[in-house]
PDB file of C-alpha atoms in Angstrom:
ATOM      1  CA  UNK A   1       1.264 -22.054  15.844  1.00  0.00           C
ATOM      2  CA  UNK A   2       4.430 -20.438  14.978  1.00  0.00           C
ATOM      3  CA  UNK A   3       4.457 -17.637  12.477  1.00  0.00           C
ATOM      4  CA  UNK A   4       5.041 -18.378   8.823  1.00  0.00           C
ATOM      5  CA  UNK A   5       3.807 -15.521   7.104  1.00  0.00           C
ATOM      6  CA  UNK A   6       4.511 -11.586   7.305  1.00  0.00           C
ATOM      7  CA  UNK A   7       2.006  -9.443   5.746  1.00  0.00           C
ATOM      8  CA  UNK A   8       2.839  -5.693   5.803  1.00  0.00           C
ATOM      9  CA  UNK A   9       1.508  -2.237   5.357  1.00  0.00           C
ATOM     10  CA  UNK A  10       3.720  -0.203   3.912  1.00  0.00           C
ATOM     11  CA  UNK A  11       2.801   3.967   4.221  1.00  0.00           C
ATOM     12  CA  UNK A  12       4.290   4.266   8.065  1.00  0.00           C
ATOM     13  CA  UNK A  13       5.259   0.935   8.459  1.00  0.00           C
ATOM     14  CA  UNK A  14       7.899  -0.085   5.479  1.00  0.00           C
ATOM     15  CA  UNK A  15       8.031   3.468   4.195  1.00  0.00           C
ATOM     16  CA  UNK A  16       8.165   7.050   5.960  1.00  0.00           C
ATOM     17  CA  UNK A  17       4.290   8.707   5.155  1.00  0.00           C
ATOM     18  CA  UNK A  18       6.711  11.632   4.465  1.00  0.00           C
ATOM     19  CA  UNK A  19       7.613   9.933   0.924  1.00  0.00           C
ATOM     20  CA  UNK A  20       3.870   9.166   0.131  1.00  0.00           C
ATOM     21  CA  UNK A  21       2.426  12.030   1.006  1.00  0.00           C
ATOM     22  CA  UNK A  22       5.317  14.796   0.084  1.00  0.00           C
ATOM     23  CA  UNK A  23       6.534  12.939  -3.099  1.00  0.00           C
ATOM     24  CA  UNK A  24       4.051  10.520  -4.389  1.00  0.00           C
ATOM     25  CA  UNK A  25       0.956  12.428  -3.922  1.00  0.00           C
ATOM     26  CA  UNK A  26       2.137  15.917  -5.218  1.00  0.00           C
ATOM     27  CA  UNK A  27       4.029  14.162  -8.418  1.00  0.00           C
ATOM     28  CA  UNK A  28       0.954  12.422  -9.099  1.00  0.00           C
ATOM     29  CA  UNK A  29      -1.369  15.762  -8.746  1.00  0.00           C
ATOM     30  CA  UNK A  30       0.867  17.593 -10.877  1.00  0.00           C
ATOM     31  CA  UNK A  31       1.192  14.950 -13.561  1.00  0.00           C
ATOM     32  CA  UNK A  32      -2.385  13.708 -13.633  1.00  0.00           C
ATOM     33  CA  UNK A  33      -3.988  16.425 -16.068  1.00  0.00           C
ATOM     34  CA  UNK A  34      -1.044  16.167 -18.639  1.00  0.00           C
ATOM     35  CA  UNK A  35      -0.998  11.923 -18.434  1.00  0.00           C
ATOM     36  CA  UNK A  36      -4.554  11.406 -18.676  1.00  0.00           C
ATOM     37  CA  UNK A  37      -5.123  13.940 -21.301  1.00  0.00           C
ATOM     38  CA  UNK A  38      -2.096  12.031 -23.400  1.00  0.00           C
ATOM     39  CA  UNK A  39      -3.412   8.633 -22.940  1.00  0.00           C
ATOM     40  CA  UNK A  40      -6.908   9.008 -23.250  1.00  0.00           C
ATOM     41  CA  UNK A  41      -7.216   6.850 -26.417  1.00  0.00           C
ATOM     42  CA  UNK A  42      -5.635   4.240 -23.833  1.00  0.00           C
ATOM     43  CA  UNK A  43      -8.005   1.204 -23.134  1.00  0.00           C
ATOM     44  CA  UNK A  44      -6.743   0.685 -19.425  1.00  0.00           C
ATOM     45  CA  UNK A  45      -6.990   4.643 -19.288  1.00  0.00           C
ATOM     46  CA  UNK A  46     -10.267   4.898 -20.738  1.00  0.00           C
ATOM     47  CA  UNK A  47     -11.381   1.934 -18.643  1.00  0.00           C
ATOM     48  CA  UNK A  48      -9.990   4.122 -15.781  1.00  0.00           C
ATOM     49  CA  UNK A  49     -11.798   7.015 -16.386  1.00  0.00           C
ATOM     50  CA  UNK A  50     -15.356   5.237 -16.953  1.00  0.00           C
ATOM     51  CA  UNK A  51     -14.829   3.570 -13.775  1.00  0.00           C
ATOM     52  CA  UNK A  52     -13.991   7.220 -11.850  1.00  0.00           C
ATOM     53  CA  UNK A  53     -17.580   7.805 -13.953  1.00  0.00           C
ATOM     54  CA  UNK A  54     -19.520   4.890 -12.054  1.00  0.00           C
ATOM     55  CA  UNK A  55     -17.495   5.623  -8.639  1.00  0.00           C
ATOM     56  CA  UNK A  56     -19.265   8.952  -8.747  1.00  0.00           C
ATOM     57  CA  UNK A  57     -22.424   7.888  -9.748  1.00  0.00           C
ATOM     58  CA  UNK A  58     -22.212  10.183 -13.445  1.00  0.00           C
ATOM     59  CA  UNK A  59     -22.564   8.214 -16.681  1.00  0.00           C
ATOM     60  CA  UNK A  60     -22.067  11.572 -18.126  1.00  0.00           C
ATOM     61  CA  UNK A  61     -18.498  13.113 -16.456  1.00  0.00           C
ATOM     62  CA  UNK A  62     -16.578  15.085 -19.309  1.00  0.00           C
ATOM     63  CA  UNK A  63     -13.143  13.932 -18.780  1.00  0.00           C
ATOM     64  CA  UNK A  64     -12.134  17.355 -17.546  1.00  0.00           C
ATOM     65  CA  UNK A  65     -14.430  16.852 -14.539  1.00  0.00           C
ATOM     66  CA  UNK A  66     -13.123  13.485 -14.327  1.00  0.00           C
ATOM     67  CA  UNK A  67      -9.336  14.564 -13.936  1.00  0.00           C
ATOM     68  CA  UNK A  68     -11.033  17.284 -11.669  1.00  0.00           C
ATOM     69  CA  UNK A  69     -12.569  14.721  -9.306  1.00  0.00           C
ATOM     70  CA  UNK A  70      -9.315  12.801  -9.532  1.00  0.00           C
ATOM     71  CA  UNK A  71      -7.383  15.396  -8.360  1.00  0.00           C
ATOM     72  CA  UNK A  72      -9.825  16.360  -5.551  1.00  0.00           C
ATOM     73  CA  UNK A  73      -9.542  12.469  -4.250  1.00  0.00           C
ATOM     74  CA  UNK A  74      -5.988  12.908  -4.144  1.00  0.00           C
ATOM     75  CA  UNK A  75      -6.393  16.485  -1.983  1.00  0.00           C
ATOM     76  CA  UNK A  76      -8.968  14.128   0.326  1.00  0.00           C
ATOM     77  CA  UNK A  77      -6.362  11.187   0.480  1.00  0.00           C
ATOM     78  CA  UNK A  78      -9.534   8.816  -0.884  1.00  0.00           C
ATOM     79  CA  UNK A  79      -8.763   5.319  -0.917  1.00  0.00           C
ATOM     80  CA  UNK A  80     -10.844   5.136  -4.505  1.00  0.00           C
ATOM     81  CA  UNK A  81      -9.987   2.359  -7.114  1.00  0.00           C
ATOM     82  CA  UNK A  82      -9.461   3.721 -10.353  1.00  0.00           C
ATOM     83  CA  UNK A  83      -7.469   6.571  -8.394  1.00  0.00           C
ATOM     84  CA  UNK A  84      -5.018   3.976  -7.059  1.00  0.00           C
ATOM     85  CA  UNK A  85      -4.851   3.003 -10.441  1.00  0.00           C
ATOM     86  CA  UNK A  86      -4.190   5.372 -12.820  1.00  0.00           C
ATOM     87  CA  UNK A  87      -1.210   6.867  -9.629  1.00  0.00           C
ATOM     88  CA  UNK A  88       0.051   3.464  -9.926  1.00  0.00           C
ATOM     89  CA  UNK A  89       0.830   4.181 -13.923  1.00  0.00           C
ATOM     90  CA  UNK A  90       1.654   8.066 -13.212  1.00  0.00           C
ATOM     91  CA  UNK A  91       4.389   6.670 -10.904  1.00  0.00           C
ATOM     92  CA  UNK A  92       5.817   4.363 -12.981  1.00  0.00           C
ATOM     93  CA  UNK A  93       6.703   6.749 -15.492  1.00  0.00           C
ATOM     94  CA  UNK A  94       8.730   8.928 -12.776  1.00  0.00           C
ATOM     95  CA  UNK A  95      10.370   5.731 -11.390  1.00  0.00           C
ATOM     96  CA  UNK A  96      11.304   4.726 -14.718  1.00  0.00           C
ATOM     97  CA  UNK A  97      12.381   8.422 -15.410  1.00  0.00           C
ATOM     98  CA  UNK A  98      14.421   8.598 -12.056  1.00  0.00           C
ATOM     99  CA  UNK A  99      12.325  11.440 -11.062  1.00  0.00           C
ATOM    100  CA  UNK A 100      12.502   8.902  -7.799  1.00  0.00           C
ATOM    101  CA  UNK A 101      13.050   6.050  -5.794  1.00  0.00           C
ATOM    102  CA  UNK A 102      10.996   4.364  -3.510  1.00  0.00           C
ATOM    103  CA  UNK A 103      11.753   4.760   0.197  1.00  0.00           C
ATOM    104  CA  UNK A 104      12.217   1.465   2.656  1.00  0.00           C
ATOM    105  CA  UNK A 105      13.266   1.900   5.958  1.00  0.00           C
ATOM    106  CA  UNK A 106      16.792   0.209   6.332  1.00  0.00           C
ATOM    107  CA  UNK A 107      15.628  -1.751   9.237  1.00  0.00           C
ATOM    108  CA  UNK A 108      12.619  -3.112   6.785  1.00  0.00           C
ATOM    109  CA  UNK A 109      14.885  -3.789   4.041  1.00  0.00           C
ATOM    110  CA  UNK A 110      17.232  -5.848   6.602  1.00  0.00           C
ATOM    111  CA  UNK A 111      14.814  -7.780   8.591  1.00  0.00           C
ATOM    112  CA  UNK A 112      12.532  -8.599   5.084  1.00  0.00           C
ATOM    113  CA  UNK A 113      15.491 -10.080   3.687  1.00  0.00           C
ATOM    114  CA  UNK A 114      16.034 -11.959   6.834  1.00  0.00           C
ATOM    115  CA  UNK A 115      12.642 -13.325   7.404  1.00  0.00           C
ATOM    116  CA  UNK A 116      12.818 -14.112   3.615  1.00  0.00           C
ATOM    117  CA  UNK A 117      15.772 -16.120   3.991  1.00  0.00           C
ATOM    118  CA  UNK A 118      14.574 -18.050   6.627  1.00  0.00           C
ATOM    119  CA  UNK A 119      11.528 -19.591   4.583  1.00  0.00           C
ATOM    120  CA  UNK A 120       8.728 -16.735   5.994  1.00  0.00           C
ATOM    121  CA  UNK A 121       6.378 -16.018   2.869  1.00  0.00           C
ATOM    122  CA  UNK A 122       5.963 -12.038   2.763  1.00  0.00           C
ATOM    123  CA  UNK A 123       3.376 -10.321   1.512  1.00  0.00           C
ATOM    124  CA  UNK A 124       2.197  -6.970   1.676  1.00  0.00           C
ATOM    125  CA  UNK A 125      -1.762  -5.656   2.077  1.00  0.00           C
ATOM    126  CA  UNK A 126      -1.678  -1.410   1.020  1.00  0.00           C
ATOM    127  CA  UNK A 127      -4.530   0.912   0.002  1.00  0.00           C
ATOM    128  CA  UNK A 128      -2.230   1.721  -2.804  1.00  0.00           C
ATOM    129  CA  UNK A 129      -2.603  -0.744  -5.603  1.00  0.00           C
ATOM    130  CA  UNK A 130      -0.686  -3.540  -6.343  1.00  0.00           C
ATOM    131  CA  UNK A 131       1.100  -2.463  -9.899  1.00  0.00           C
ATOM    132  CA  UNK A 132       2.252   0.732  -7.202  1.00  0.00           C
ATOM    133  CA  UNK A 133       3.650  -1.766  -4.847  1.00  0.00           C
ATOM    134  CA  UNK A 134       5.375  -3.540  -7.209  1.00  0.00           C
ATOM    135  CA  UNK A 135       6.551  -0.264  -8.320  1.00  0.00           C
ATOM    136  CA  UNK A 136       7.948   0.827  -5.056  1.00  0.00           C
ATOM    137  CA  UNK A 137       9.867  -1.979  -3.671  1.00  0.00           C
ATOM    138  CA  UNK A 138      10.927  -2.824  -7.370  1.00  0.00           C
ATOM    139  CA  UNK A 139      12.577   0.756  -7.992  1.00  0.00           C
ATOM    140  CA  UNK A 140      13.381   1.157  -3.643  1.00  0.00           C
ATOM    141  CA  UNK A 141      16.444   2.852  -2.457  1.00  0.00           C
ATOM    142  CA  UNK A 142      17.823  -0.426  -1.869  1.00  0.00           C
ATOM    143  CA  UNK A 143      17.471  -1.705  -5.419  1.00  0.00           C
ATOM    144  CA  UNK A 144      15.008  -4.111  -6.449  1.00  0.00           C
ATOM    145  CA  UNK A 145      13.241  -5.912  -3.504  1.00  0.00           C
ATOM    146  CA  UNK A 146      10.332  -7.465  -5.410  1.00  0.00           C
ATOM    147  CA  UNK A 147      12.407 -11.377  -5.107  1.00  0.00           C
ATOM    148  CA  UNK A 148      11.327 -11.126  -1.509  1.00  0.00           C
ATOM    149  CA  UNK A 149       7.186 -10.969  -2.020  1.00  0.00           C
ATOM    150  CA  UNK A 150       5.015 -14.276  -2.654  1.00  0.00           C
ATOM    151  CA  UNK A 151       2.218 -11.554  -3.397  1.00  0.00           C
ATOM    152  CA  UNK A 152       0.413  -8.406  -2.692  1.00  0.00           C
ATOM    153  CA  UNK A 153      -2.937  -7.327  -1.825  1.00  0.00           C
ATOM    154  CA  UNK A 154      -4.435  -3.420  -2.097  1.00  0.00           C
ATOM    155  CA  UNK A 155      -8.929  -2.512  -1.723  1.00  0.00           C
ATOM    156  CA  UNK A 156      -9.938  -4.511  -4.570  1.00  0.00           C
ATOM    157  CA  UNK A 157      -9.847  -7.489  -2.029  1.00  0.00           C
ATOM    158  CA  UNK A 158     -11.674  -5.004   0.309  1.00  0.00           C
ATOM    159  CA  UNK A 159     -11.362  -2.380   2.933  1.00  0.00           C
ATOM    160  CA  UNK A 160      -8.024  -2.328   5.218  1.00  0.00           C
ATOM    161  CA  UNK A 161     -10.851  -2.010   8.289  1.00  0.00           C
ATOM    162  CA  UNK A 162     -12.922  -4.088   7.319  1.00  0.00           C
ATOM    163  CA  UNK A 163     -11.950  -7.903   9.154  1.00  0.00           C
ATOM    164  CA  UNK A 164     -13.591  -9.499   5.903  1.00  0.00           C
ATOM    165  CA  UNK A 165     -10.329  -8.515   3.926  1.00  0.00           C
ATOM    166  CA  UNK A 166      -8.302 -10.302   5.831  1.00  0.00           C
ATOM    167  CA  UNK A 167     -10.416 -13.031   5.805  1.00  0.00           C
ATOM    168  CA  UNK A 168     -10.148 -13.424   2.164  1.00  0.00           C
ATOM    169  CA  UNK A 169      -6.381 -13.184   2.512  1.00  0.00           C
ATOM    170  CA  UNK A 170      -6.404 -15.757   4.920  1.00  0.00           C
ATOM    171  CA  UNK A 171      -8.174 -17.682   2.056  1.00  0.00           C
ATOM    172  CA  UNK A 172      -5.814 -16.728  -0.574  1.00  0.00           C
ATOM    173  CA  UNK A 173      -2.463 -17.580   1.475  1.00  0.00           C
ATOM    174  CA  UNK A 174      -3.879 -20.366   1.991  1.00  0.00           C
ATOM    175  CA  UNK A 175      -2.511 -21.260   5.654  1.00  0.00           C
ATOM    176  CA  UNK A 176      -4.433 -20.354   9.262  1.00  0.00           C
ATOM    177  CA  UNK A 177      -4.967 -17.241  10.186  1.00  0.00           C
ATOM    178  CA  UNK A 178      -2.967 -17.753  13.334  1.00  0.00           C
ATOM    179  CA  UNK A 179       0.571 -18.150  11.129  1.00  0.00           C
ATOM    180  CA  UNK A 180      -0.151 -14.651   9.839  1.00  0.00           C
ATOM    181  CA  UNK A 181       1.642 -11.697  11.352  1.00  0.00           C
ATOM    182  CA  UNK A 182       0.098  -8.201  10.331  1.00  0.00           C
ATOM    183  CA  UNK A 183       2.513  -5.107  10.525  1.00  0.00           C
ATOM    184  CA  UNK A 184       0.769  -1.647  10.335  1.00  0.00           C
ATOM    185  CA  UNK A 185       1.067   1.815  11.970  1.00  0.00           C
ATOM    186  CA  UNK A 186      -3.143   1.986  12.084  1.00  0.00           C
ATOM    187  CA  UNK A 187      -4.695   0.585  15.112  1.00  0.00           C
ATOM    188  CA  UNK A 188      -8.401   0.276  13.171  1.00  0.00           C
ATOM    189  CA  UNK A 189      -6.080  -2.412  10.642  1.00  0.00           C
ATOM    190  CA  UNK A 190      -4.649  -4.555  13.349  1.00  0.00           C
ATOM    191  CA  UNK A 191      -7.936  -4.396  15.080  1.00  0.00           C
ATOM    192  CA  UNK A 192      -9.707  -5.524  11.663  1.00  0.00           C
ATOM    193  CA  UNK A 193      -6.824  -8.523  11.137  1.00  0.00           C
ATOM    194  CA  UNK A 194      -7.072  -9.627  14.758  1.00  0.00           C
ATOM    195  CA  UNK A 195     -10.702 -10.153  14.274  1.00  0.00           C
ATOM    196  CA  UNK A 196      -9.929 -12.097  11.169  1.00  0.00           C
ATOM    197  CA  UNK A 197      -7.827 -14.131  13.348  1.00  0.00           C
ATOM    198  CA  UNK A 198      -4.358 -13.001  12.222  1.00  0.00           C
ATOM    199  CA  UNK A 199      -1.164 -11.682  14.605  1.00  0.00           C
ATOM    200  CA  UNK A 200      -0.632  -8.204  14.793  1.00  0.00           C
ATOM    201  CA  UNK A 201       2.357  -5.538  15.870  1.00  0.00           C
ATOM    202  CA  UNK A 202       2.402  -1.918  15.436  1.00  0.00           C
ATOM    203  CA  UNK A 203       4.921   0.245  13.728  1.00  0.00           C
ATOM    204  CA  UNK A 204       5.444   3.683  15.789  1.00  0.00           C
ATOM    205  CA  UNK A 205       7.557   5.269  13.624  1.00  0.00           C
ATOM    206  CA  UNK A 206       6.083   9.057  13.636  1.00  0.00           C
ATOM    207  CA  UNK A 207       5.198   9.425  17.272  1.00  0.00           C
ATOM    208  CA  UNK A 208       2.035   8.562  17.140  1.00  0.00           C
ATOM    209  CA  UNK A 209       0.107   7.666  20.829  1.00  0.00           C
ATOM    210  CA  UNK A 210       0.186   4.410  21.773  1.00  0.00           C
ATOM    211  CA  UNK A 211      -2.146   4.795  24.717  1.00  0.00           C
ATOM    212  CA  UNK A 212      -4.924   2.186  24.599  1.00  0.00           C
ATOM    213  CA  UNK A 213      -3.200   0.179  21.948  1.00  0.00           C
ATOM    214  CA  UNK A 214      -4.430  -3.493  22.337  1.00  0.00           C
ATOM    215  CA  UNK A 215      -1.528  -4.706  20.489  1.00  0.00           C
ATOM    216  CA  UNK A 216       1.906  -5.168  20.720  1.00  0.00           C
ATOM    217  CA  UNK A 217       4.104  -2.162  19.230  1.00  0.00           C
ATOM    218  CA  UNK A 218       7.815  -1.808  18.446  1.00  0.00           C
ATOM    219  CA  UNK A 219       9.745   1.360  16.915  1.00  0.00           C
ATOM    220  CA  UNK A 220      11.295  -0.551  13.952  1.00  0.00           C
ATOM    221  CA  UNK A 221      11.206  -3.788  11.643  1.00  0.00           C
ATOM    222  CA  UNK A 222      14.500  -4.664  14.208  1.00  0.00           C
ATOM    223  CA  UNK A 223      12.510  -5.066  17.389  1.00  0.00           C
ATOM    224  CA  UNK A 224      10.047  -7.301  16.219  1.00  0.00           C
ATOM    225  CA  UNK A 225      10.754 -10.683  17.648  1.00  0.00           C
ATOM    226  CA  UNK A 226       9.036 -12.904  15.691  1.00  0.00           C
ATOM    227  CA  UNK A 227       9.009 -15.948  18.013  1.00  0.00           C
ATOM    228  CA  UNK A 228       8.006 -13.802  20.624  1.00  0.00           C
ATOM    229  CA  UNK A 229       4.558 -12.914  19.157  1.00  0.00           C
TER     230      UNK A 229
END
């Protein structure tokens, strides 16, 4: 079956890690003390911080320990939750702010635009959560990009190497697995989707060895031939 759906990563695949990990992360660490503290009284916030309190197993966390152990996830890049969360609502304050704007490769931003135009449903599967997504490709370099997405997907539909994710994005598209094409940088992903049944090509943007890779790979969004795969 041909492909009729593109669901991408985005950290190393639609957007440099550079921007997550030297913009996003730190701006989120330095705001998280001062933002949590302010919105406390906030019922998604408070929700938030209960839920950090049953992630770590302590009905009791002050919320200074829980901003603590917040702030430690981000240090450990932890793909936690609430964490995704309450980074998704930190960062929408400095998009809004124009402390920012979210990076896309130019080659993404062309060939998404292509494939949208040409009747491909896109989606996009990140450990960051969805309201961050949106966030991203809604405030991107190249203006909003959101038009071009028929949804998103982050962990609360599971694990990104776990094949029962994909399985239960399978479900939620709604079409076979085998119309699916999966774009990530992380071979333990496009192993998980290819187990699920899905197609899969790998991003090698940063260098990163390809020896032993099981599937195919490309340097950019412009390489991928879609009819190919």
């Amino acid at each position: 079956m041909s492909i009729q759906v593109i669901l991408t990563d985005i950290e190393g695949t639609t957007t440099s890690l550079s921007f997550v990990k030297d913009v996003l992360f730190p701006y989120a660490d330095q705001q998280m003390h001062d933002f949590v503290v302010a919105h406390r009284q906030d019922p998604v916030v408070a929700k938030l911080i209960d839920d950090v309190r049953l992630e770590t197993g302590n009905a009791v966390l002050s919320l200074a320990q829980a901003i603590a152990q917040l702030r430690q996830w981000i240090a450990e890049d932890k793909k936690v939750t609430p964490l995704k969360a309450l980074q998704g609502l930190l960062w929408e304050a400095g998009y809004r702010q124009g402390d920012f704007t979210g990076h896309v490769y130019a080659d993404a931003v062309r060939q998404l635009q292509a494939w949208h135009q040409r009747g491909l449903a896109l989606y996009v599967y990140s450990s960051g959560s969805v309201y961050a997504q949106k966030l991203l490709f809604g405030y991107s370099d190249a203006g909003d990009l959101t038009p071009l997405f028929s949804g998103y997907f982050d962990t609360q539909i599971g694990h990104k190497r776990d094949a029962a994710a994909y399985q239960r994005i399978v479900e939620a598209i709604g079409l076979p697995a085998s119309t699916i094409l999966f774009l990530s940088d992380i071979r333990e992903e496009l192993d998980a989707a290819q187990q699920a049944g899905l197609k899969t090509c790998c991003l090698v943007r940063e260098n990163q060895s390809v020896e032993g890779l099981v599937h195919p790979w490309v340097v950019d969004f412009d390489a991928i031939a879609i009819d190919a795969l």
